[in-house]
JSON list of C-alpha atoms and ligand atoms in Angstrom, two decimals:
[
{"chain": "A", "resi": 1, "resn": "MET", "atom": "CA", "xyz": [-71.76, -158.24, 28.55]},
{"chain": "A", "resi": 2, "resn": "GLY", "atom": "CA", "xyz": [-71.11, -161.53, 30.31]},
{"chain": "A", "resi": 3, "resn": "THR", "atom": "CA", "xyz": [-69.52, -162.12, 33.74]},
{"chain": "A", "resi": 4, "resn": "LEU", "atom": "CA", "xyz": [-68.61, -158.48, 34.35]},
{"chain": "A", "resi": 5, "resn": "SER", "atom": "CA", "xyz": [-72.13, -157.39, 33.58]},
{"chain": "A", "resi": 6, "resn": "TYR", "atom": "CA", "xyz": [-73.59, -160.10, 35.90]},
{"chain": "A", "resi": 7, "resn": "ILE", "atom": "CA", "xyz": [-71.26, -158.96, 38.77]},
{"chain": "A", "resi": 8, "resn": "LYS", "atom": "CA", "xyz": [-72.18, -155.28, 38.28]},
{"chain": "A", "resi": 9, "resn": "ASN", "atom": "CA", "xyz": [-75.90, -156.06, 38.28]},
{"chain": "A", "resi": 10, "resn": "PHE", "atom": "CA", "xyz": [-75.68, -158.63, 41.11]},
{"chain": "A", "resi": 11, "resn": "ILE", "atom": "CA", "xyz": [-74.09, -156.01, 43.41]},
{"chain": "A", "resi": 12, "resn": "LYS", "atom": "CA", "xyz": [-77.12, -153.72, 42.98]},
{"chain": "A", "resi": 13, "resn": "ASP", "atom": "CA", "xyz": [-79.86, -156.38, 42.46]},
{"chain": "A", "resi": 14, "resn": "ARG", "atom": "CA", "xyz": [-79.62, -159.61, 44.45]},
{"chain": "A", "resi": 15, "resn": "GLN", "atom": "CA", "xyz": [-82.44, -161.15, 42.36]},
{"chain": "A", "resi": 16, "resn": "VAL", "atom": "CA", "xyz": [-79.81, -161.54, 39.65]},
{"chain": "A", "resi": 17, "resn": "ALA", "atom": "CA", "xyz": [-78.69, -164.47, 41.86]},
{"chain": "A", "resi": 18, "resn": "SER", "atom": "CA", "xyz": [-75.55, -165.30, 39.89]},
{"chain": "A", "resi": 19, "resn": "ILE", "atom": "CA", "xyz": [-72.20, -163.72, 39.09]},
{"chain": "A", "resi": 20, "resn": "THR", "atom": "CA", "xyz": [-71.58, -165.73, 35.97]},
{"chain": "A", "resi": 21, "resn": "PRO", "atom": "CA", "xyz": [-73.70, -166.72, 32.94]},
{"chain": "A", "resi": 22, "resn": "THR", "atom": "CA", "xyz": [-74.93, -170.29, 32.48]},
{"chain": "A", "resi": 23, "resn": "SER", "atom": "CA", "xyz": [-72.34, -172.41, 30.57]},
{"chain": "A", "resi": 24, "resn": "ARG", "atom": "CA", "xyz": [-72.75, -173.40, 26.90]},
{"chain": "A", "resi": 25, "resn": "PHE", "atom": "CA", "xyz": [-72.91, -177.04, 28.05]},
{"chain": "A", "resi": 26, "resn": "THR", "atom": "CA", "xyz": [-76.03, -176.41, 30.11]},
{"chain": "A", "resi": 27, "resn": "ILE", "atom": "CA", "xyz": [-77.57, -174.31, 27.29]},
{"chain": "A", "resi": 28, "resn": "GLY", "atom": "CA", "xyz": [-76.89, -177.18, 24.88]},
{"chain": "A", "resi": 29, "resn": "ARG", "atom": "CA", "xyz": [-78.57, -179.67, 27.18]},
{"chain": "A", "resi": 30, "resn": "VAL", "atom": "CA", "xyz": [-81.66, -177.49, 27.57]},
{"chain": "A", "resi": 31, "resn": "CYS", "atom": "CA", "xyz": [-81.81, -177.04, 23.75]},
{"chain": "A", "resi": 32, "resn": "GLU", "atom": "CA", "xyz": [-81.89, -180.87, 23.32]},
{"chain": "A", "resi": 33, "resn": "HIS", "atom": "CA", "xyz": [-85.43, -180.76, 24.73]},
{"chain": "A", "resi": 34, "resn": "ILE", "atom": "CA", "xyz": [-86.66, -178.14, 22.26]},
{"chain": "A", "resi": 35, "resn": "ASN", "atom": "CA", "xyz": [-87.98, -178.99, 18.76]},
{"chain": "A", "resi": 36, "resn": "PHE", "atom": "CA", "xyz": [-86.54, -176.20, 16.62]},
{"chain": "A", "resi": 37, "resn": "GLU", "atom": "CA", "xyz": [-87.78, -177.86, 13.44]},
{"chain": "A", "resi": 38, "resn": "LYS", "atom": "CA", "xyz": [-91.20, -176.21, 13.62]},
{"chain": "A", "resi": 39, "resn": "ASP", "atom": "CA", "xyz": [-92.58, -172.76, 14.44]},
{"chain": "A", "resi": 40, "resn": "ILE", "atom": "CA", "xyz": [-92.74, -172.51, 18.22]},
{"chain": "A", "resi": 41, "resn": "ARG", "atom": "CA", "xyz": [-93.50, -170.02, 20.96]},
{"chain": "A", "resi": 42, "resn": "ILE", "atom": "CA", "xyz": [-91.06, -169.69, 23.90]},
{"chain": "A", "resi": 43, "resn": "VAL", "atom": "CA", "xyz": [-91.49, -167.72, 27.10]},
{"chain": "A", "resi": 44, "resn": "GLU", "atom": "CA", "xyz": [-88.16, -167.14, 28.84]},
{"chain": "A", "resi": 45, "resn": "PHE", "atom": "CA", "xyz": [-88.07, -166.19, 32.52]},
{"chain": "A", "resi": 46, "resn": "GLY", "atom": "CA", "xyz": [-84.92, -164.40, 33.74]},
{"chain": "A", "resi": 47, "resn": "PRO", "atom": "CA", "xyz": [-82.88, -164.22, 30.49]},
{"chain": "A", "resi": 48, "resn": "ALA", "atom": "CA", "xyz": [-80.40, -161.66, 31.91]},
{"chain": "A", "resi": 49, "resn": "ASP", "atom": "CA", "xyz": [-78.45, -160.33, 28.92]},
{"chain": "A", "resi": 50, "resn": "GLY", "atom": "CA", "xyz": [-79.53, -163.18, 26.71]},
{"chain": "A", "resi": 51, "resn": "VAL", "atom": "CA", "xyz": [-77.08, -166.03, 27.06]},
{"chain": "A", "resi": 52, "resn": "PHE", "atom": "CA", "xyz": [-79.83, -168.49, 26.20]},
{"chain": "A", "resi": 53, "resn": "THR", "atom": "CA", "xyz": [-81.91, -166.06, 24.09]},
{"chain": "A", "resi": 54, "resn": "LYS", "atom": "CA", "xyz": [-79.13, -165.49, 21.54]},
{"chain": "A", "resi": 55, "resn": "VAL", "atom": "CA", "xyz": [-78.77, -169.27, 21.04]},
{"chain": "A", "resi": 56, "resn": "PHE", "atom": "CA", "xyz": [-82.57, -169.64, 20.67]},
{"chain": "A", "resi": 57, "resn": "LEU", "atom": "CA", "xyz": [-82.68, -166.81, 18.04]},
{"chain": "A", "resi": 58, "resn": "LYS", "atom": "CA", "xyz": [-79.96, -168.61, 16.05]},
{"chain": "A", "resi": 59, "resn": "LYS", "atom": "CA", "xyz": [-81.87, -171.89, 16.08]},
{"chain": "A", "resi": 60, "resn": "LEU", "atom": "CA", "xyz": [-85.46, -170.71, 15.74]},
{"chain": "A", "resi": 61, "resn": "SER", "atom": "CA", "xyz": [-87.44, -170.68, 12.49]},
{"chain": "A", "resi": 62, "resn": "PRO", "atom": "CA", "xyz": [-88.47, -167.35, 11.07]},
{"chain": "A", "resi": 63, "resn": "GLY", "atom": "CA", "xyz": [-92.10, -167.94, 12.22]},
{"chain": "A", "resi": 64, "resn": "SER", "atom": "CA", "xyz": [-91.16, -168.67, 15.87]},
{"chain": "A", "resi": 65, "resn": "GLU", "atom": "CA", "xyz": [-91.39, -166.14, 18.71]},
{"chain": "A", "resi": 66, "resn": "ILE", "atom": "CA", "xyz": [-89.91, -165.50, 22.13]},
{"chain": "A", "resi": 67, "resn": "ILE", "atom": "CA", "xyz": [-91.22, -163.45, 25.00]},
{"chain": "A", "resi": 68, "resn": "ALA", "atom": "CA", "xyz": [-88.34, -162.67, 27.39]},
{"chain": "A", "resi": 69, "resn": "ILE", "atom": "CA", "xyz": [-89.51, -161.60, 30.91]},
{"chain": "A", "resi": 70, "resn": "GLU", "atom": "CA", "xyz": [-86.72, -159.94, 32.99]},
{"chain": "A", "resi": 71, "resn": "THR", "atom": "CA", "xyz": [-87.01, -157.87, 36.13]},
{"chain": "A", "resi": 72, "resn": "ASN", "atom": "CA", "xyz": [-83.62, -156.21, 35.90]},
{"chain": "A", "resi": 73, "resn": "ARG", "atom": "CA", "xyz": [-83.85, -153.03, 33.85]},
{"chain": "A", "resi": 74, "resn": "ASN", "atom": "CA", "xyz": [-80.21, -153.06, 32.62]},
{"chain": "A", "resi": 75, "resn": "PHE", "atom": "CA", "xyz": [-80.55, -156.62, 31.34]},
{"chain": "A", "resi": 76, "resn": "ALA", "atom": "CA", "xyz": [-83.93, -155.83, 29.70]},
{"chain": "A", "resi": 77, "resn": "GLU", "atom": "CA", "xyz": [-82.29, -152.94, 27.83]},
{"chain": "A", "resi": 78, "resn": "ALA", "atom": "CA", "xyz": [-79.41, -155.14, 26.69]},
{"chain": "A", "resi": 79, "resn": "LEU", "atom": "CA", "xyz": [-81.89, -157.65, 25.41]},
{"chain": "A", "resi": 80, "resn": "ARG", "atom": "CA", "xyz": [-83.79, -154.98, 23.44]},
{"chain": "A", "resi": 81, "resn": "ASP", "atom": "CA", "xyz": [-80.50, -154.23, 21.71]},
{"chain": "A", "resi": 82, "resn": "LEU", "atom": "CA", "xyz": [-80.62, -157.70, 20.12]},
{"chain": "A", "resi": 83, "resn": "ARG", "atom": "CA", "xyz": [-83.25, -156.20, 17.76]},
{"chain": "A", "resi": 84, "resn": "ASP", "atom": "CA", "xyz": [-84.97, -159.25, 16.44]},
{"chain": "A", "resi": 85, "resn": "ASP", "atom": "CA", "xyz": [-88.64, -159.12, 15.34]},
{"chain": "A", "resi": 86, "resn": "ARG", "atom": "CA", "xyz": [-89.23, -162.52, 16.89]},
{"chain": "A", "resi": 87, "resn": "LEU", "atom": "CA", "xyz": [-88.22, -161.32, 20.30]},
{"chain": "A", "resi": 88, "resn": "THR", "atom": "CA", "xyz": [-90.40, -159.29, 22.72]},
{"chain": "A", "resi": 89, "resn": "VAL", "atom": "CA", "xyz": [-88.69, -158.09, 25.89]},
{"chain": "A", "resi": 90, "resn": "VAL", "atom": "CA", "xyz": [-90.77, -157.32, 28.92]},
{"chain": "A", "resi": 91, "resn": "ASN", "atom": "CA", "xyz": [-89.21, -155.63, 31.96]},
{"chain": "A", "resi": 92, "resn": "LYS", "atom": "CA", "xyz": [-91.58, -157.23, 34.49]},
{"chain": "A", "resi": 93, "resn": "SER", "atom": "CA", "xyz": [-91.70, -160.24, 36.73]},
{"chain": "A", "resi": 94, "resn": "ALA", "atom": "CA", "xyz": [-92.51, -163.88, 35.78]},
{"chain": "A", "resi": 95, "resn": "GLU", "atom": "CA", "xyz": [-95.35, -163.44, 38.32]},
{"chain": "A", "resi": 96, "resn": "GLN", "atom": "CA", "xyz": [-97.11, -161.45, 35.57]},
{"chain": "A", "resi": 97, "resn": "VAL", "atom": "CA", "xyz": [-96.68, -164.05, 32.87]},
{"chain": "A", "resi": 98, "resn": "ARG", "atom": "CA", "xyz": [-100.41, -164.59, 32.19]},
{"chain": "A", "resi": 99, "resn": "GLU", "atom": "CA", "xyz": [-101.15, -160.92, 31.42]},
{"chain": "A", "resi": 100, "resn": "ILE", "atom": "CA", "xyz": [-97.95, -160.63, 29.40]},
{"chain": "A", "resi": 101, "resn": "VAL", "atom": "CA", "xyz": [-98.78, -163.62, 27.21]},
{"chain": "A", "resi": 102, "resn": "GLN", "atom": "CA", "xyz": [-102.35, -162.45, 26.83]},
{"chain": "A", "resi": 103, "resn": "SER", "atom": "CA", "xyz": [-101.17, -158.99, 25.74]},
{"chain": "A", "resi": 104, "resn": "LYS", "atom": "CA", "xyz": [-99.33, -160.73, 22.86]},
{"chain": "A", "resi": 105, "resn": "ASN", "atom": "CA", "xyz": [-102.51, -162.60, 21.93]},
{"chain": "A", "resi": 106, "resn": "TRP", "atom": "CA", "xyz": [-100.87, -165.93, 22.43]},
{"chain": "A", "resi": 107, "resn": "GLU", "atom": "CA", "xyz": [-103.29, -168.62, 23.50]},
{"chain": "A", "resi": 108, "resn": "LYS", "atom": "CA", "xyz": [-100.52, -170.98, 24.69]},
{"chain": "A", "resi": 109, "resn": "ALA", "atom": "CA", "xyz": [-96.72, -171.38, 24.67]},
{"chain": "A", "resi": 110, "resn": "ASP", "atom": "CA", "xyz": [-94.78, -174.42, 23.62]},
{"chain": "A", "resi": 111, "resn": "TYR", "atom": "CA", "xyz": [-91.90, -173.96, 26.03]},
{"chain": "A", "resi": 112, "resn": "ILE", "atom": "CA", "xyz": [-91.22, -172.00, 29.22]},
{"chain": "A", "resi": 113, "resn": "ILE", "atom": "CA", "xyz": [-87.45, -171.71, 29.95]},
{"chain": "A", "resi": 114, "resn": "SER", "atom": "CA", "xyz": [-86.76, -170.52, 33.41]},
{"chain": "A", "resi": 115, "resn": "GLY", "atom": "CA", "xyz": [-83.55, -169.35, 35.09]},
{"chain": "A", "resi": 116, "resn": "ILE", "atom": "CA", "xyz": [-85.14, -167.27, 37.85]},
{"chain": "A", "resi": 117, "resn": "PRO", "atom": "CA", "xyz": [-83.92, -168.08, 41.38]},
{"chain": "A", "resi": 118, "resn": "PHE", "atom": "CA", "xyz": [-86.91, -169.99, 42.61]},
{"chain": "A", "resi": 119, "resn": "SER", "atom": "CA", "xyz": [-85.20, -170.74, 45.94]},
{"chain": "A", "resi": 120, "resn": "PHE", "atom": "CA", "xyz": [-85.33, -166.98, 46.79]},
{"chain": "A", "resi": 121, "resn": "LEU", "atom": "CA", "xyz": [-89.14, -166.88, 46.27]},
{"chain": "A", "resi": 122, "resn": "LYS", "atom": "CA", "xyz": [-91.83, -167.35, 48.90]},
{"chain": "A", "resi": 123, "resn": "LYS", "atom": "CA", "xyz": [-93.80, -170.59, 48.57]},
{"chain": "A", "resi": 124, "resn": "ASP", "atom": "CA", "xyz": [-96.98, -168.89, 47.42]},
{"chain": "A", "resi": 125, "resn": "VAL", "atom": "CA", "xyz": [-95.14, -166.92, 44.71]},
{"chain": "A", "resi": 126, "resn": "LYS", "atom": "CA", "xyz": [-93.30, -170.02, 43.56]},
{"chain": "A", "resi": 127, "resn": "ASN", "atom": "CA", "xyz": [-96.53, -172.03, 43.37]},
{"chain": "A", "resi": 128, "resn": "ARG", "atom": "CA", "xyz": [-98.36, -169.20, 41.55]},
{"chain": "A", "resi": 129, "resn": "ILE", "atom": "CA", "xyz": [-95.63, -168.94, 38.88]},
{"chain": "A", "resi": 130, "resn": "LEU", "atom": "CA", "xyz": [-95.56, -172.72, 38.36]},
{"chain": "A", "resi": 131, "resn": "LYS", "atom": "CA", "xyz": [-99.36, -173.02, 38.20]},
{"chain": "A", "resi": 132, "resn": "GLU", "atom": "CA", "xyz": [-99.59, -170.16, 35.68]},
{"chain": "A", "resi": 133, "resn": "SER", "atom": "CA", "xyz": [-96.81, -171.83, 33.63]},
{"chain": "A", "resi": 134, "resn": "ALA", "atom": "CA", "xyz": [-98.56, -175.19, 33.58]},
{"chain": "A", "resi": 135, "resn": "ASP", "atom": "CA", "xyz": [-101.84, -173.46, 32.48]},
{"chain": "A", "resi": 136, "resn": "LEU", "atom": "CA", "xyz": [-100.10, -171.58, 29.70]},
{"chain": "A", "resi": 137, "resn": "LEU", "atom": "CA", "xyz": [-98.34, -174.53, 28.11]},
{"chain": "A", "resi": 138, "resn": "THR", "atom": "CA", "xyz": [-99.77, -176.56, 25.23]},
{"chain": "A", "resi": 139, "resn": "GLU", "atom": "CA", "xyz": [-100.67, -180.23, 25.86]},
{"chain": "A", "resi": 140, "resn": "GLU", "atom": "CA", "xyz": [-97.15, -181.31, 24.60]},
{"chain": "A", "resi": 141, "resn": "GLY", "atom": "CA", "xyz": [-95.50, -178.17, 26.12]},
{"chain": "A", "resi": 142, "resn": "ARG", "atom": "CA", "xyz": [-92.45, -178.33, 28.31]},
{"chain": "A", "resi": 143, "resn": "PHE", "atom": "CA", "xyz": [-91.33, -176.30, 31.31]},
{"chain": "A", "resi": 144, "resn": "LEU", "atom": "CA", "xyz": [-87.49, -176.30, 31.19]},
{"chain": "A", "resi": 145, "resn": "GLY", "atom": "CA", "xyz": [-85.90, -174.91, 34.34]},
{"chain": "A", "resi": 146, "resn": "TYR", "atom": "CA", "xyz": [-82.33, -174.70, 35.44]},
{"chain": "A", "resi": 147, "resn": "GLN", "atom": "CA", "xyz": [-81.32, -174.11, 39.06]},
{"chain": "A", "resi": 148, "resn": "THR", "atom": "CA", "xyz": [-78.23, -174.73, 41.14]},
{"chain": "A", "resi": 149, "resn": "SER", "atom": "CA", "xyz": [-80.20, -176.99, 43.47]},
{"chain": "A", "resi": 150, "resn": "SER", "atom": "CA", "xyz": [-82.74, -179.79, 43.06]},
{"chain": "A", "resi": 151, "resn": "HIS", "atom": "CA", "xyz": [-85.25, -178.20, 45.47]},
{"chain": "A", "resi": 152, "resn": "LEU", "atom": "CA", "xyz": [-87.84, -177.42, 42.71]},
{"chain": "A", "resi": 153, "resn": "LYS", "atom": "CA", "xyz": [-88.82, -180.98, 41.86]},
{"chain": "A", "resi": 154, "resn": "PRO", "atom": "CA", "xyz": [-91.69, -181.41, 44.47]},
{"chain": "A", "resi": 155, "resn": "TYR", "atom": "CA", "xyz": [-93.05, -178.02, 43.57]},
{"chain": "A", "resi": 156, "resn": "LEU", "atom": "CA", "xyz": [-93.12, -178.87, 39.81]},
{"chain": "A", "resi": 157, "resn": "ALA", "atom": "CA", "xyz": [-94.73, -182.26, 40.62]},
{"chain": "A", "resi": 158, "resn": "GLU", "atom": "CA", "xyz": [-97.76, -180.43, 42.01]},
{"chain": "A", "resi": 159, "resn": "TYR", "atom": "CA", "xyz": [-98.56, -179.03, 38.55]},
{"chain": "A", "resi": 160, "resn": "PHE", "atom": "CA", "xyz": [-96.87, -181.36, 36.01]},
{"chain": "A", "resi": 161, "resn": "PRO", "atom": "CA", "xyz": [-97.56, -185.12, 35.95]},
{"chain": "A", "resi": 162, "resn": "SER", "atom": "CA", "xyz": [-94.16, -185.72, 34.38]},
{"chain": "A", "resi": 163, "resn": "VAL", "atom": "CA", "xyz": [-90.96, -184.23, 35.96]},
{"chain": "A", "resi": 164, "resn": "ASP", "atom": "CA", "xyz": [-87.45, -185.34, 35.12]},
{"chain": "A", "resi": 165, "resn": "THR", "atom": "CA", "xyz": [-84.06, -183.91, 36.15]},
{"chain": "A", "resi": 166, "resn": "GLU", "atom": "CA", "xyz": [-80.60, -183.95, 34.63]},
{"chain": "A", "resi": 167, "resn": "MET", "atom": "CA", "xyz": [-77.32, -182.70, 36.15]},
{"chain": "A", "resi": 168, "resn": "GLU", "atom": "CA", "xyz": [-74.77, -180.68, 34.12]},
{"chain": "A", "resi": 169, "resn": "TYR", "atom": "CA", "xyz": [-71.44, -180.59, 35.90]},
{"chain": "A", "resi": 170, "resn": "LEU", "atom": "CA", "xyz": [-69.74, -178.44, 33.24]},
{"chain": "A", "resi": 171, "resn": "ASN", "atom": "CA", "xyz": [-71.19, -175.35, 34.85]},
{"chain": "A", "resi": 172, "resn": "ILE", "atom": "CA", "xyz": [-70.03, -173.22, 37.76]},
{"chain": "A", "resi": 173, "resn": "PRO", "atom": "CA", "xyz": [-71.70, -174.25, 40.05]},
{"chain": "A", "resi": 174, "resn": "PRO", "atom": "CA", "xyz": [-73.15, -177.54, 38.60]},
{"chain": "A", "resi": 175, "resn": "MET", "atom": "CA", "xyz": [-76.65, -177.04, 37.30]},
{"chain": "A", "resi": 176, "resn": "CYS", "atom": "CA", "xyz": [-79.80, -179.11, 37.84]},
{"chain": "A", "resi": 177, "resn": "ILE", "atom": "CA", "xyz": [-82.01, -179.07, 34.71]},
{"chain": "A", "resi": 178, "resn": "TYR", "atom": "CA", "xyz": [-85.74, -179.76, 35.13]},
{"chain": "A", "resi": 179, "resn": "ILE", "atom": "CA", "xyz": [-87.88, -181.11, 32.35]},
{"chain": "A", "resi": 180, "resn": "ALA", "atom": "CA", "xyz": [-91.56, -180.94, 33.21]},
{"chain": "A", "resi": 181, "resn": "GLY", "atom": "CA", "xyz": [-94.71, -181.51, 31.15]},
{"chain": "A", "resi": 182, "resn": "ARG", "atom": "CA", "xyz": [-98.20, -182.85, 31.11]},
{"chain": "A", "resi": 183, "resn": "GLN", "atom": "CA", "xyz": [-97.11, -185.73, 28.94]},
{"chain": "A", "resi": 184, "resn": "GLN", "atom": "CA", "xyz": [-94.45, -188.33, 29.58]},
{"chain": "A", "resi": 185, "resn": "ILE", "atom": "CA", "xyz": [-90.93, -187.09, 28.78]},
{"chain": "A", "resi": 186, "resn": "THR", "atom": "CA", "xyz": [-89.27, -188.73, 25.84]},
{"chain": "A", "resi": 187, "resn": "LYS", "atom": "CA", "xyz": [-86.35, -186.98, 24.18]},
{"chain": "B", "resi": 201, "resn": "LIG", "atom": "C1", "xyz": [-79.44, -166.85, 37.78]},
{"chain": "B", "resi": 201, "resn": "LIG", "atom": "S1", "xyz": [-79.75, -165.48, 36.67]},
{"chain": "B", "resi": 201, "resn": "LIG", "atom": "C2", "xyz": [-79.87, -166.37, 35.14]},
{"chain": "B", "resi": 201, "resn": "LIG", "atom": "C3", "xyz": [-79.54, -165.54, 33.98]},
{"chain": "B", "resi": 201, "resn": "LIG", "atom": "C4", "xyz": [-79.33, -166.21, 32.62]},
{"chain": "B", "resi": 201, "resn": "LIG", "atom": "N1", "xyz": [-80.56, -166.73, 32.12]},
{"chain": "B", "resi": 201, "resn": "LIG", "atom": "C5", "xyz": [-78.30, -167.29, 32.66]},
{"chain": "B", "resi": 201, "resn": "LIG", "atom": "O1", "xyz": [-78.65, -168.45, 32.38]},
{"chain": "B", "resi": 201, "resn": "LIG", "atom": "O2", "xyz": [-77.15, -166.99, 32.91]},
{"chain": "B", "resi": 201, "resn": "LIG", "atom": "C6", "xyz": [-81.44, -165.10, 37.07]},
{"chain": "B", "resi": 201, "resn": "LIG", "atom": "C7", "xyz": [-82.11, -163.95, 36.23]},
{"chain": "B", "resi": 201, "resn": "LIG", "atom": "O3", "xyz": [-83.47, -163.93, 36.51]},
{"chain": "B", "resi": 201, "resn": "LIG", "atom": "C8", "xyz": [-83.90, -162.54, 36.74]},
{"chain": "B", "resi": 201, "resn": "LIG", "atom": "N2", "xyz": [-85.03, -162.57, 37.62]},
{"chain": "B", "resi": 201, "resn": "LIG", "atom": "C9", "xyz": [-85.08, -162.82, 38.99]},
{"chain": "B", "resi": 201, "resn": "LIG", "atom": "N3", "xyz": [-86.29, -162.88, 39.44]},
{"chain": "B", "resi": 201, "resn": "LIG", "atom": "C10", "xyz": [-87.13, -162.74, 38.36]},
{"chain": "B", "resi": 201, "resn": "LIG", "atom": "C11", "xyz": [-88.54, -162.68, 38.15]},
{"chain": "B", "resi": 201, "resn": "LIG", "atom": "N4", "xyz": [-89.37, -162.85, 39.21]},
{"chain": "B", "resi": 201, "resn": "LIG", "atom": "N5", "xyz": [-89.08, -162.49, 36.89]},
{"chain": "B", "resi": 201, "resn": "LIG", "atom": "C12", "xyz": [-88.17, -162.32, 35.85]},
{"chain": "B", "resi": 201, "resn": "LIG", "atom": "N6", "xyz": [-86.86, -162.28, 35.97]},
{"chain": "B", "resi": 201, "resn": "LIG", "atom": "C13", "xyz": [-86.34, -162.50, 37.20]},
{"chain": "B", "resi": 201, "resn": "LIG", "atom": "C14", "xyz": [-82.64, -161.86, 37.28]},
{"chain": "B", "resi": 201, "resn": "LIG", "atom": "O4", "xyz": [-82.66, -160.49, 37.08]},
{"chain": "B", "resi": 201, "resn": "LIG", "atom": "C15", "xyz": [-81.56, -162.59, 36.48]},
{"chain": "B", "resi": 201, "resn": "LIG", "atom": "O5", "xyz": [-81.34, -161.96, 35.26]}
]
């Protein structure tokens, strides 16, 4: 898995939106905004073959959980091969996040990590996913997105009182990281 798998899947499925996995530098930066010291619940949108997921599983406590929502069937199968009891893989769209979280009997999530290509989505779909995300997060919860452009900020600001961005240049292409929450962002 890795770049070759991204290219193969990108040729057949343009929603994959990238021919190379996110860099370890971007992953490290996103992880700086996650408190791995306690039991947490993460929803991951668009994990592909698990470049972030594998890092999360290494860092997460035994009582933590991840729901990974991935539309591409090949990637979803690769994720299932990770075989970790803390990980639930769902081969559906982030648009269905509410029903997916409810089916796991989670009331709320602590973090939503998103790599889906929001710029490809229609405005109403984008807004629906962001609204559902804001509703599903705990009071201190964080929406952590990474995109190759900074277009998402005004959309996030509709649903999250606090939105911050960081750039990671050690990524091809450079990545904009979004940190959004109900409460003021302090690292
Ligand atoms: C740019 S890739 C990011 C992959 C990986 N997380 C990374 O950081 O390299 C986007 C991923 O989101 C998935 N995807 C696209 N639209 C989606 C949606 N609506 N719901 C869930 N996954 C989606 C694609 O199949 C692809 O795996």
